[in-house]
Amino acid sequence: MKLAGSPASKIEDLKRRLKIGVLAVQGDFAEHISVLKTLGVETQEVRLPQHLEGTDGLIIPGGESTTLSRLMTIYQLREPVCQMARCGKAVWGTCAGMIMMAREITEQDPAPLGVMDIGVRRNAFGRQVDSFEQDLSIAPLDGPPFHAIFIRAPSIIRVGPQVQVLAQLADGRPVAAQQGKLMVTSFHPELTRDARLHQYFLALSSKESPALAE
Amino acid sequence: MVEVVTGTFTVKSGHAQMLKGGVIMDVINAEQARIAQESGAVAVMALERVPADIRAQGGVARMSDPTMICKIMDAVSIPVMAKCRIGHFVEAQILEALGVDYIDESEVLTPADEAHHVWKHDFKVPFVCGCRDLGEALRRISEGAAMIRTKGEAGTGDVVEAVRHMRAVQDAIRKLRNMPEDELVVEARNHGVSLDLLTKTREMGRMPVVNFAAGGVATPADAALMMQLGADGVFVGSGIFKSGDPARRAYAIVQAVTHFRDAKILAEVSKDLGEAMVGISARSIPKDLLMAPRSS
């Protein structure tokens, strides 16, 4: 499913009707909201369960996964977010958000939401001095490679049968994946000026859009 | 072959962006670090003595023993920061070699150089530096700082200086945004910064890197106050582990930073926290014992 195939007017219609929630308990939610605003969609900071009402999709941003996990538990956000994912709404996790969406992680803590059939390793590339940038080829995107920023990034170490890998590193490690309307990226598209993945997520969030063909 | 680059300003300042809306806590051993992580800290600052003890004991305060820093790095999965003395680039080299995730070039330690700061562009590890106003912040960014914190007055439990410094920064940015272009050269000279960086700050309408509050935050209300004044997050030094019930207070401050505009939640998390750190009024400290003016 490529945006390039849709008529521009239809994309405009779709954006006007969409409201995207961004989990705002901690992390770089403001950066995601800023990209979404440049794309002209309505956004909602999500700190409490009632903030999810009326949203068509949710982004779980980069941040510290243990912190996100604690705050999601105490403010009872886990179940409603899982419910959103189960009932076919689009959910996208970047970096710490990807850790939260995984079915399992290599450590005991933090407890992930388990909504997507992947296994994830935290801090898979080392400490902050090992954080890196590189160009990535991302399957569903047209145009030049995507400049990806990895910060104390996790990687995907297991991919379930329903999961499609969207991008991988030279050594074969998957760093972006999709399962129906659920999407994860190890890196931070919200730190770049390239809005293609956000556009792709908006298309996933629209009610009419079918999940990626399997 | 795809080019993979590390240590860029983007990954350094980007790491600070991931800490936003979070609390960074001072810890002096692995046990405290685990309590901080369990309470939802986004990072810990590893140091041998919290500022309140440095203040009480006097003497020269230096970089902590690497053994202690390594123990803390082994104990937690969240980022670990450590402090070097202002201008002490060899302490910074050592901290980078240890693999700490962030270096705080800090006025809380005794400065090693009264004229120069570390040239932080030479490092792959990112630095956070303190400021009392916008000019000081932008000078640190020129030297390569990827994150800023307002200084406040560390080890006091008195938030008054933190408020003063955050207001000074925000006031200068508001003034800058409304300033006609032909006044920018003089403004840059007044702040002691380059016209380029000042212009960039004006265009962004905010501090060009993440800006946390520090120095005197002791309660959930203090933390939320700093957030409402425009901080991206808070450092809590002595305020947690010098209080009666550190785990409870830490957890409460984490929640206060997330829900900083929700007074009902702030009221809830402020209940039954036990004794706050004793604190000393920043005003009562003799001028030559203040930490914030140690560099500019």
Coordinates of N, CA, C and O in Angstrom, one line a residue, chain A residues 85-162:
Chain A
A85 N -5.2 -1.8 20.0 CA -4.5 -2.6 19.1 C -5.3 -3.8 18.6 O -5.3 -4.2 17.5
R86 N -6.0 -4.4 19.6 CA -6.8 -5.6 19.3 C -7.9 -5.3 18.4 O -8.3 -6.1 17.6
C87 N -8.6 -4.1 18.6 CA -9.7 -3.9 17.7 C -9.4 -3.2 16.4 O -10.2 -2.6 15.7
G88 N -8.1 -3.3 16.0 CA -7.7 -3.0 14.7 C -7.4 -1.5 14.4 O -7.3 -1.0 13.3
K89 N -7.1 -0.8 15.5 CA -6.6 0.6 15.3 C -5.1 0.6 15.1 O -4.5 -0.3 15.6
A90 N -4.6 1.6 14.4 CA -3.2 1.6 14.1 C -2.4 2.1 15.4 O -2.8 3.0 16.1
V91 N -1.3 1.4 15.7 CA -0.5 1.8 16.8 C 1.0 1.7 16.3 O 1.3 0.7 15.7
W92 N 1.8 2.7 16.6 CA 3.2 2.7 16.1 C 4.1 3.0 17.3 O 3.9 4.0 18.0
G93 N 5.0 2.2 17.5 CA 6.0 2.4 18.6 C 7.4 2.7 18.0 O 7.9 2.0 17.2
T94 N 8.0 3.8 18.4 CA 9.3 4.1 18.0 C 10.3 3.9 19.2 O 10.1 4.5 20.3
C95 N 11.3 3.1 19.0 CA 12.4 2.9 20.0 C 11.8 2.3 21.3 O 11.4 1.2 21.3
A96 N 11.7 3.2 22.3 CA 11.0 2.7 23.6 C 9.6 2.2 23.3 O 9.2 1.2 23.9
G97 N 9.0 2.8 22.4 CA 7.6 2.4 22.0 C 7.6 1.0 21.4 O 6.6 0.2 21.6
M98 N 8.6 0.7 20.6 CA 8.8 -0.6 20.1 C 8.9 -1.7 21.2 O 8.3 -2.8 21.1
I99 N 9.7 -1.3 22.2 CA 9.9 -2.2 23.3 C 8.6 -2.5 24.0 O 8.2 -3.6 24.3
M100 N 7.8 -1.4 24.2 CA 6.5 -1.6 24.8 C 5.5 -2.4 24.0 O 4.7 -3.1 24.6
M101 N 5.6 -2.4 22.7 CA 4.7 -3.2 21.9 C 5.0 -4.7 21.8 O 4.2 -5.5 21.3
A102 N 6.2 -5.0 22.1 CA 6.7 -6.4 21.9 C 5.9 -7.4 22.7 O 5.4 -7.1 23.7
R103 N 5.9 -8.6 22.1 CA 5.3 -9.7 22.9 C 6.2 -10.1 24.1 O 5.8 -10.3 25.2
E104 N 7.6 -10.1 23.8 CA 8.5 -10.4 24.9 C 9.8 -9.6 24.6 O 10.1 -9.3 23.5
I105 N 10.5 -9.4 25.7 CA 11.8 -8.7 25.7 C 12.8 -9.6 26.4 O 12.4 -10.5 27.2
T106 N 14.1 -9.4 26.2 CA 15.1 -10.3 26.7 C 15.3 -10.1 28.2 O 15.9 -11.0 28.8
E107 N 14.9 -9.0 28.8 CA 15.0 -8.8 30.2 C 13.6 -9.0 30.9 O 12.6 -9.0 30.2
Q108 N 13.7 -9.1 32.2 CA 12.4 -9.2 32.9 C 11.6 -7.9 33.0 O 10.4 -7.9 33.1
D109 N 12.4 -6.9 33.0 CA 11.8 -5.6 33.2 C 12.1 -4.6 32.1 O 13.2 -4.7 31.6
P110 N 11.3 -3.8 31.6 CA 9.9 -3.6 32.0 C 8.9 -4.6 31.3 O 9.3 -5.1 30.2
A111 N 7.8 -4.8 31.8 CA 6.8 -5.7 31.2 C 6.2 -5.0 30.0 O 5.6 -3.9 30.1
P112 N 6.4 -5.6 28.8 CA 5.8 -4.9 27.6 C 4.3 -5.2 27.5 O 3.7 -6.0 28.2
L113 N 3.7 -4.5 26.5 CA 2.2 -4.6 26.3 C 1.9 -6.0 25.6 O 0.8 -6.5 25.8
G114 N 2.8 -6.4 24.8 CA 2.7 -7.7 24.2 C 1.7 -7.7 23.0 O 1.1 -8.8 22.7
V115 N 1.4 -6.6 22.4 CA 0.4 -6.5 21.3 C 0.9 -7.0 20.0 O 0.2 -7.3 19.1
M116 N 2.2 -7.0 19.8 CA 2.8 -7.4 18.5 C 3.7 -8.6 18.6 O 4.4 -8.7 19.6
D117 N 3.6 -9.5 17.7 CA 4.3 -10.8 17.8 C 5.8 -10.7 17.4 O 6.2 -11.3 16.4
I118 N 6.5 -9.9 18.2 CA 7.9 -9.8 18.0 C 8.7 -10.0 19.3 O 8.1 -9.7 20.4
G119 N 9.9 -10.4 19.3 CA 10.8 -10.3 20.5 C 11.8 -9.2 20.3 O 12.3 -9.0 19.2
V120 N 12.1 -8.5 21.4 CA 13.0 -7.3 21.3 C 14.1 -7.4 22.3 O 13.9 -7.8 23.5
R121 N 15.3 -6.9 21.9 CA 16.4 -6.7 22.9 C 16.6 -5.2 23.1 O 16.7 -4.5 22.1
R122 N 16.5 -4.8 24.4 CA 16.8 -3.4 24.7 C 18.3 -3.1 24.5 O 19.1 -4.0 24.7
N123 N 18.6 -1.8 24.3 CA 20.0 -1.4 24.2 C 20.8 -2.4 23.4 O 21.9 -2.8 23.8
A124 N 20.3 -2.8 22.2 CA 20.9 -3.9 21.5 C 22.2 -3.5 20.8 O 23.0 -4.4 20.4
F125 N 22.5 -2.2 20.7 CA 23.7 -1.8 20.0 C 24.8 -1.2 20.9 O 25.8 -0.7 20.5
G126 N 24.5 -1.3 22.3 CA 25.5 -0.8 23.2 C 25.0 0.5 23.9 O 23.8 0.7 24.0
R127 N 25.9 1.2 24.5 CA 25.5 2.4 25.3 C 25.4 3.6 24.4 O 25.6 3.5 23.1
Q128 N 25.3 4.8 25.0 CA 25.1 6.0 24.2 C 26.2 6.3 23.2 O 26.0 6.7 22.1
V129 N 27.5 6.0 23.6 CA 28.6 6.3 22.6 C 28.5 5.4 21.3 O 29.1 5.8 20.3
D130 N 27.7 4.4 21.4 CA 27.5 3.5 20.2 C 26.2 3.9 19.4 O 25.9 3.3 18.4
S131 N 25.5 4.9 19.9 CA 24.3 5.4 19.1 C 24.8 5.9 17.7 O 25.9 6.4 17.6
F132 N 24.0 5.7 16.7 CA 24.4 5.9 15.3 C 23.3 6.4 14.4 O 22.2 6.3 14.7
E133 N 23.8 6.9 13.2 CA 22.9 7.3 12.2 C 23.3 6.5 10.9 O 24.5 6.3 10.6
Q134 N 22.3 6.2 10.1 CA 22.6 5.6 8.8 C 21.4 5.6 7.9 O 20.3 5.7 8.4
D135 N 21.6 5.5 6.6 CA 20.5 5.5 5.6 C 20.0 4.1 5.6 O 20.7 3.1 5.6
L136 N 18.7 4.0 5.5 CA 18.0 2.7 5.5 C 17.0 2.6 4.3 O 16.4 3.6 3.9
S137 N 16.9 1.4 3.7 CA 15.9 1.2 2.7 C 14.7 0.6 3.4 O 14.8 -0.4 4.1
I138 N 13.5 1.3 3.3 CA 12.3 0.9 3.9 C 11.3 0.4 2.9 O 10.9 1.2 2.0
A139 N 10.9 -0.8 3.0 CA 10.2 -1.5 1.9 C 9.0 -0.7 1.3 O 9.0 -0.4 0.1
P140 N 8.1 -0.2 2.2 CA 6.9 0.4 1.6 C 7.1 1.9 1.1 O 6.1 2.5 0.6
L141 N 8.2 2.5 1.3 CA 8.4 3.9 1.0 C 9.0 4.1 -0.3 O 10.0 3.4 -0.7
D142 N 8.4 5.0 -1.1 CA 9.0 5.4 -2.3 C 10.2 6.4 -2.1 O 10.2 7.0 -1.0
G143 N 11.0 6.6 -3.1 CA 12.0 7.7 -3.0 C 13.3 7.2 -2.4 O 13.6 6.0 -2.3
P144 N 14.1 8.2 -2.0 CA 15.5 7.9 -1.5 C 15.5 7.1 -0.2 O 14.4 7.0 0.4
P145 N 16.6 6.6 0.2 CA 16.7 5.9 1.5 C 16.3 6.8 2.6 O 16.3 8.0 2.5
F146 N 15.8 6.2 3.7 CA 15.4 7.0 4.9 C 16.6 7.2 5.9 O 17.2 6.2 6.2
H147 N 16.8 8.4 6.3 CA 17.9 8.6 7.2 C 17.5 8.3 8.6 O 16.6 8.9 9.2
A148 N 18.0 7.2 9.2 CA 17.5 6.7 10.4 C 18.5 7.0 11.6 O 19.7 6.8 11.4
I149 N 17.9 7.4 12.7 CA 18.7 7.8 13.9 C 18.4 6.8 15.0 O 17.3 6.6 15.4
F150 N 19.5 6.1 15.4 CA 19.3 5.0 16.4 C 20.0 5.5 17.7 O 21.2 5.8 17.7
I151 N 19.2 5.6 18.8 CA 19.7 6.1 20.1 C 19.5 5.1 21.2 O 18.4 4.8 21.5
R152 N 20.6 4.5 21.6 CA 20.5 3.4 22.6 C 19.3 2.5 22.2 O 18.5 2.1 22.9
A153 N 19.4 2.1 20.9 CA 18.2 1.5 20.2 C 18.1 0.0 20.6 O 19.0 -0.7 20.8
P154 N 16.8 -0.4 20.5 CA 16.5 -1.8 20.6 C 16.5 -2.5 19.2 O 16.5 -1.8 18.2
S155 N 16.6 -3.8 19.2 CA 16.5 -4.5 17.9 C 15.5 -5.6 18.0 O 15.2 -6.1 19.1
I156 N 15.0 -6.0 16.9 CA 14.0 -7.1 16.9 C 14.8 -8.4 16.7 O 15.6 -8.6 15.8
I157 N 14.5 -9.3 17.7 CA 15.3 -10.6 17.6 C 14.4 -11.8 17.3 O 14.9 -12.9 17.1
R158 N 13.1 -11.6 17.2 CA 12.2 -12.6 16.8 C 11.0 -12.0 16.1 O 10.5 -11.0 16.5
V159 N 10.7 -12.6 15.0 CA 9.6 -12.1 14.1 C 8.5 -13.2 14.0 O 8.8 -14.3 13.5
G160 N 7.3 -12.9 14.4 CA 6.2 -13.9 14.3 C 5.8 -14.1 12.8 O 6.1 -13.2 12.0
P161 N 5.0 -15.1 12.6 CA 4.6 -15.4 11.2 C 3.7 -14.3 10.5 O 3.8 -14.2 9.3
Q162 N 3.0 -13.6 11.3 CA 2.1 -12.5 10.8 C 2.9 -11.2 10.6 O 2.3 -10.2 10.1

